[in-house]
């Protein structure tokens, strides 16, 4: 979960204006948490406290109505409906918020079921659901050591049908100003950054140097990287310094719950 939040915060300053360069500084005054972090906290809160995913998302997003970068158009409309109903969305919001599911459920079928449930309250298109399931499943595979990192590419292809593009292609498209906002593009790109990375920070940097939707790509890639690499203490501590106390409470409860399971 913290991996997703770190990716979000570090990537936040590159999403619209600044172009990342090799060796970029991870944290600056221009960084902040975005909707990726708000929604990630909401899903974790729902699982830990037995809340409905929809209720938790509405609660947390209304607490933070104007995060850095705002919310995507379809999700923004969903938030402000009198009775928000699922939308046929395959935006990458379903995948960037799902990491707690991959950590807090210990049965593979439960992981898939809960990932679907967490997605479909707002993203009920099959591609939106698949993106969330793939990210949660990858976290589950890695944290339970059922698969090593080098086996992920084949497993993702067999189970979810994603073909991971070469990192050079992802970087080339990003350098042209393309903004990858869909699960079917962002999830495979994030997975490539994971598979080609050497440690947590390397995965983080690869995801951001790919440009495009940097905060979300990094959030997804780093949510999975946390399951196979140690997050350096200085990076974790710096990221948490951007967060309000009520989010830190949920994060602490998440790791307490995970340790007890």
PDB file of C-alpha atoms in Angstrom, residues 97-231:
ATOM      1  CA  UNK A  97      -6.293   1.983  -5.747  1.00  0.00           C
ATOM      2  CA  UNK A  98      -6.468  -1.819  -5.376  1.00  0.00           C
ATOM      3  CA  UNK A  99      -3.175  -2.671  -3.651  1.00  0.00           C
ATOM      4  CA  UNK A 100      -4.650  -3.376  -0.198  1.00  0.00           C
ATOM      5  CA  UNK A 101      -6.709  -6.193  -1.707  1.00  0.00           C
ATOM      6  CA  UNK A 102      -3.565  -7.997  -2.822  1.00  0.00           C
ATOM      7  CA  UNK A 103      -2.146  -7.795   0.681  1.00  0.00           C
ATOM      8  CA  UNK A 104      -5.091  -8.378   2.994  1.00  0.00           C
ATOM      9  CA  UNK A 105      -6.720 -11.449   1.417  1.00  0.00           C
ATOM     10  CA  UNK A 106      -4.903 -14.772   1.624  1.00  0.00           C
ATOM     11  CA  UNK A 107      -6.878 -16.827  -0.883  1.00  0.00           C
ATOM     12  CA  UNK A 108      -6.331 -16.227  -4.599  1.00  0.00           C
ATOM     13  CA  UNK A 109     -10.027 -16.466  -5.466  1.00  0.00           C
ATOM     14  CA  UNK A 110     -10.838 -13.995  -2.692  1.00  0.00           C
ATOM     15  CA  UNK A 111      -8.242 -11.604  -4.120  1.00  0.00           C
ATOM     16  CA  UNK A 112      -9.902 -11.743  -7.546  1.00  0.00           C
ATOM     17  CA  UNK A 113     -13.398 -11.395  -6.094  1.00  0.00           C
ATOM     18  CA  UNK A 114     -12.514  -8.461  -3.854  1.00  0.00           C
ATOM     19  CA  UNK A 115     -10.552  -6.707  -6.595  1.00  0.00           C
ATOM     20  CA  UNK A 116     -13.617  -6.966  -8.816  1.00  0.00           C
ATOM     21  CA  UNK A 117     -15.838  -5.627  -6.054  1.00  0.00           C
ATOM     22  CA  UNK A 118     -13.490  -2.712  -5.368  1.00  0.00           C
ATOM     23  CA  UNK A 119     -13.440  -1.796  -9.061  1.00  0.00           C
ATOM     24  CA  UNK A 120     -17.025  -2.255 -10.170  1.00  0.00           C
ATOM     25  CA  UNK A 121     -18.573   0.274  -7.797  1.00  0.00           C
ATOM     26  CA  UNK A 122     -17.266   2.945 -10.182  1.00  0.00           C
ATOM     27  CA  UNK A 123     -15.468   1.083 -13.013  1.00  0.00           C
ATOM     28  CA  UNK A 124     -17.689  -1.769 -14.165  1.00  0.00           C
ATOM     29  CA  UNK A 125     -16.236  -2.190 -17.667  1.00  0.00           C
ATOM     30  CA  UNK A 126     -14.533  -5.585 -18.013  1.00  0.00           C
ATOM     31  CA  UNK A 127     -11.193  -3.890 -18.734  1.00  0.00           C
ATOM     32  CA  UNK A 128     -11.453  -1.765 -15.585  1.00  0.00           C
ATOM     33  CA  UNK A 129     -12.162  -4.874 -13.535  1.00  0.00           C
ATOM     34  CA  UNK A 130      -9.396  -6.881 -15.223  1.00  0.00           C
ATOM     35  CA  UNK A 131      -6.846  -4.158 -14.519  1.00  0.00           C
ATOM     36  CA  UNK A 132      -7.668  -4.163 -10.817  1.00  0.00           C
ATOM     37  CA  UNK A 133      -7.635  -7.960 -10.648  1.00  0.00           C
ATOM     38  CA  UNK A 134      -4.283  -8.181 -12.416  1.00  0.00           C
ATOM     39  CA  UNK A 135      -2.574  -5.733 -10.052  1.00  0.00           C
ATOM     40  CA  UNK A 136      -4.030  -7.362  -6.938  1.00  0.00           C
ATOM     41  CA  UNK A 137      -3.151 -10.845  -8.203  1.00  0.00           C
ATOM     42  CA  UNK A 138       0.431  -9.815  -8.980  1.00  0.00           C
ATOM     43  CA  UNK A 139       0.856  -8.452  -5.457  1.00  0.00           C
ATOM     44  CA  UNK A 140      -0.581 -11.690  -4.078  1.00  0.00           C
ATOM     45  CA  UNK A 141       1.723 -13.854  -6.219  1.00  0.00           C
ATOM     46  CA  UNK A 142       4.811 -11.895  -5.221  1.00  0.00           C
ATOM     47  CA  UNK A 143       4.114 -11.536  -1.511  1.00  0.00           C
ATOM     48  CA  UNK A 144       3.293 -15.226  -1.095  1.00  0.00           C
ATOM     49  CA  UNK A 145       6.409 -16.149  -3.147  1.00  0.00           C
ATOM     50  CA  UNK A 146       4.281 -18.219  -5.491  1.00  0.00           C
ATOM     51  CA  UNK A 147       6.055 -16.476  -8.353  1.00  0.00           C
ATOM     52  CA  UNK A 148       9.386 -14.721  -8.768  1.00  0.00           C
ATOM     53  CA  UNK A 149       9.570 -11.405 -10.587  1.00  0.00           C
ATOM     54  CA  UNK A 150      10.907 -12.998 -13.766  1.00  0.00           C
ATOM     55  CA  UNK A 151       7.851 -15.289 -13.894  1.00  0.00           C
ATOM     56  CA  UNK A 152       5.316 -12.468 -13.724  1.00  0.00           C
ATOM     57  CA  UNK A 153       5.258 -11.644 -17.428  1.00  0.00           C
ATOM     58  CA  UNK A 154       4.182 -15.158 -18.393  1.00  0.00           C
ATOM     59  CA  UNK A 155       1.668 -15.428 -15.568  1.00  0.00           C
ATOM     60  CA  UNK A 156       0.043 -12.132 -16.504  1.00  0.00           C
ATOM     61  CA  UNK A 157      -0.222 -13.227 -20.138  1.00  0.00           C
ATOM     62  CA  UNK A 158      -1.787 -16.576 -19.206  1.00  0.00           C
ATOM     63  CA  UNK A 159      -4.214 -15.280 -16.593  1.00  0.00           C
ATOM     64  CA  UNK A 160      -5.153 -11.824 -17.873  1.00  0.00           C
ATOM     65  CA  UNK A 161      -4.145 -11.722 -21.519  1.00  0.00           C
ATOM     66  CA  UNK A 162      -1.835  -8.722 -21.179  1.00  0.00           C
ATOM     67  CA  UNK A 163       1.240  -8.535 -23.394  1.00  0.00           C
ATOM     68  CA  UNK A 164       3.893  -6.333 -21.796  1.00  0.00           C
ATOM     69  CA  UNK A 165       5.393  -3.838 -24.252  1.00  0.00           C
ATOM     70  CA  UNK A 166       9.177  -3.271 -24.265  1.00  0.00           C
ATOM     71  CA  UNK A 167      10.277  -0.443 -22.006  1.00  0.00           C
ATOM     72  CA  UNK A 168      11.795   1.366 -24.995  1.00  0.00           C
ATOM     73  CA  UNK A 169       8.375   1.507 -26.669  1.00  0.00           C
ATOM     74  CA  UNK A 170       6.705   2.790 -23.491  1.00  0.00           C
ATOM     75  CA  UNK A 171       9.358   5.503 -23.120  1.00  0.00           C
ATOM     76  CA  UNK A 172       9.095   6.503 -26.778  1.00  0.00           C
ATOM     77  CA  UNK A 173       5.315   6.911 -26.614  1.00  0.00           C
ATOM     78  CA  UNK A 174       5.584   8.837 -23.347  1.00  0.00           C
ATOM     79  CA  UNK A 175       8.183  11.183 -24.815  1.00  0.00           C
ATOM     80  CA  UNK A 176       5.685  12.117 -27.536  1.00  0.00           C
ATOM     81  CA  UNK A 177       3.307  13.476 -24.907  1.00  0.00           C
ATOM     82  CA  UNK A 178       0.887  10.552 -24.882  1.00  0.00           C
ATOM     83  CA  UNK A 179      -1.182  10.313 -21.678  1.00  0.00           C
ATOM     84  CA  UNK A 180      -1.950   6.681 -20.843  1.00  0.00           C
ATOM     85  CA  UNK A 181      -5.218   6.837 -18.911  1.00  0.00           C
ATOM     86  CA  UNK A 182      -6.666   3.348 -19.441  1.00  0.00           C
ATOM     87  CA  UNK A 183      -6.108   0.094 -17.596  1.00  0.00           C
ATOM     88  CA  UNK A 184      -5.293  -1.807 -20.768  1.00  0.00           C
ATOM     89  CA  UNK A 185      -2.352   0.516 -21.434  1.00  0.00           C
ATOM     90  CA  UNK A 186      -1.182   1.612 -17.997  1.00  0.00           C
ATOM     91  CA  UNK A 187      -1.239  -1.762 -16.242  1.00  0.00           C
ATOM     92  CA  UNK A 188       1.000  -3.531 -18.813  1.00  0.00           C
ATOM     93  CA  UNK A 189       3.363  -0.539 -18.815  1.00  0.00           C
ATOM     94  CA  UNK A 190       3.593  -0.588 -15.006  1.00  0.00           C
ATOM     95  CA  UNK A 191       4.195  -4.329 -15.078  1.00  0.00           C
ATOM     96  CA  UNK A 192       7.054  -3.859 -17.547  1.00  0.00           C
ATOM     97  CA  UNK A 193       8.663  -1.359 -15.167  1.00  0.00           C
ATOM     98  CA  UNK A 194       8.308  -3.926 -12.388  1.00  0.00           C
ATOM     99  CA  UNK A 195       9.719  -6.818 -14.419  1.00  0.00           C
ATOM    100  CA  UNK A 196      12.674  -4.790 -15.717  1.00  0.00           C
ATOM    101  CA  UNK A 197      13.449  -3.121 -12.382  1.00  0.00           C
ATOM    102  CA  UNK A 198      16.264  -4.111 -10.038  1.00  0.00           C
ATOM    103  CA  UNK A 199      14.938  -2.758  -6.742  1.00  0.00           C
ATOM    104  CA  UNK A 200      12.123  -0.576  -5.419  1.00  0.00           C
ATOM    105  CA  UNK A 201      13.688   2.741  -6.358  1.00  0.00           C
ATOM    106  CA  UNK A 202      14.644   1.482  -9.807  1.00  0.00           C
ATOM    107  CA  UNK A 203      11.037   0.438 -10.506  1.00  0.00           C
ATOM    108  CA  UNK A 204       9.870   3.850  -9.298  1.00  0.00           C
ATOM    109  CA  UNK A 205      12.292   5.715 -11.548  1.00  0.00           C
ATOM    110  CA  UNK A 206      11.515   3.576 -14.598  1.00  0.00           C
ATOM    111  CA  UNK A 207       7.785   4.234 -14.200  1.00  0.00           C
ATOM    112  CA  UNK A 208       8.254   7.990 -13.961  1.00  0.00           C
ATOM    113  CA  UNK A 209      10.809   8.271 -16.766  1.00  0.00           C
ATOM    114  CA  UNK A 210       8.197   6.592 -18.997  1.00  0.00           C
ATOM    115  CA  UNK A 211       6.194   9.847 -18.664  1.00  0.00           C
ATOM    116  CA  UNK A 212       2.476   9.957 -19.488  1.00  0.00           C
ATOM    117  CA  UNK A 213       0.307   9.464 -16.405  1.00  0.00           C
ATOM    118  CA  UNK A 214       3.372   9.397 -14.183  1.00  0.00           C
ATOM    119  CA  UNK A 215       1.732   9.372 -10.770  1.00  0.00           C
ATOM    120  CA  UNK A 216      -0.647   6.535 -11.618  1.00  0.00           C
ATOM    121  CA  UNK A 217       1.866   4.447 -13.551  1.00  0.00           C
ATOM    122  CA  UNK A 218       4.307   4.785 -10.652  1.00  0.00           C
ATOM    123  CA  UNK A 219       1.579   4.073  -8.086  1.00  0.00           C
ATOM    124  CA  UNK A 220       0.648   0.828  -9.844  1.00  0.00           C
ATOM    125  CA  UNK A 221       4.236  -0.255 -10.494  1.00  0.00           C
ATOM    126  CA  UNK A 222       5.374   0.525  -6.954  1.00  0.00           C
ATOM    127  CA  UNK A 223       2.328  -1.087  -5.349  1.00  0.00           C
ATOM    128  CA  UNK A 224       3.571  -4.332  -6.911  1.00  0.00           C
ATOM    129  CA  UNK A 225       7.259  -3.607  -6.276  1.00  0.00           C
ATOM    130  CA  UNK A 226       6.560  -3.385  -2.547  1.00  0.00           C
ATOM    131  CA  UNK A 227       5.653  -7.080  -2.629  1.00  0.00           C
ATOM    132  CA  UNK A 228       9.128  -8.143  -3.744  1.00  0.00           C
ATOM    133  CA  UNK A 229      11.505  -5.356  -2.679  1.00  0.00           C
ATOM    134  CA  UNK A 230      12.165  -3.539   0.581  1.00  0.00           C
ATOM    135  CA  UNK A 231      11.138   0.117   0.523  1.00  0.00           C
TER     136      UNK A 231
END
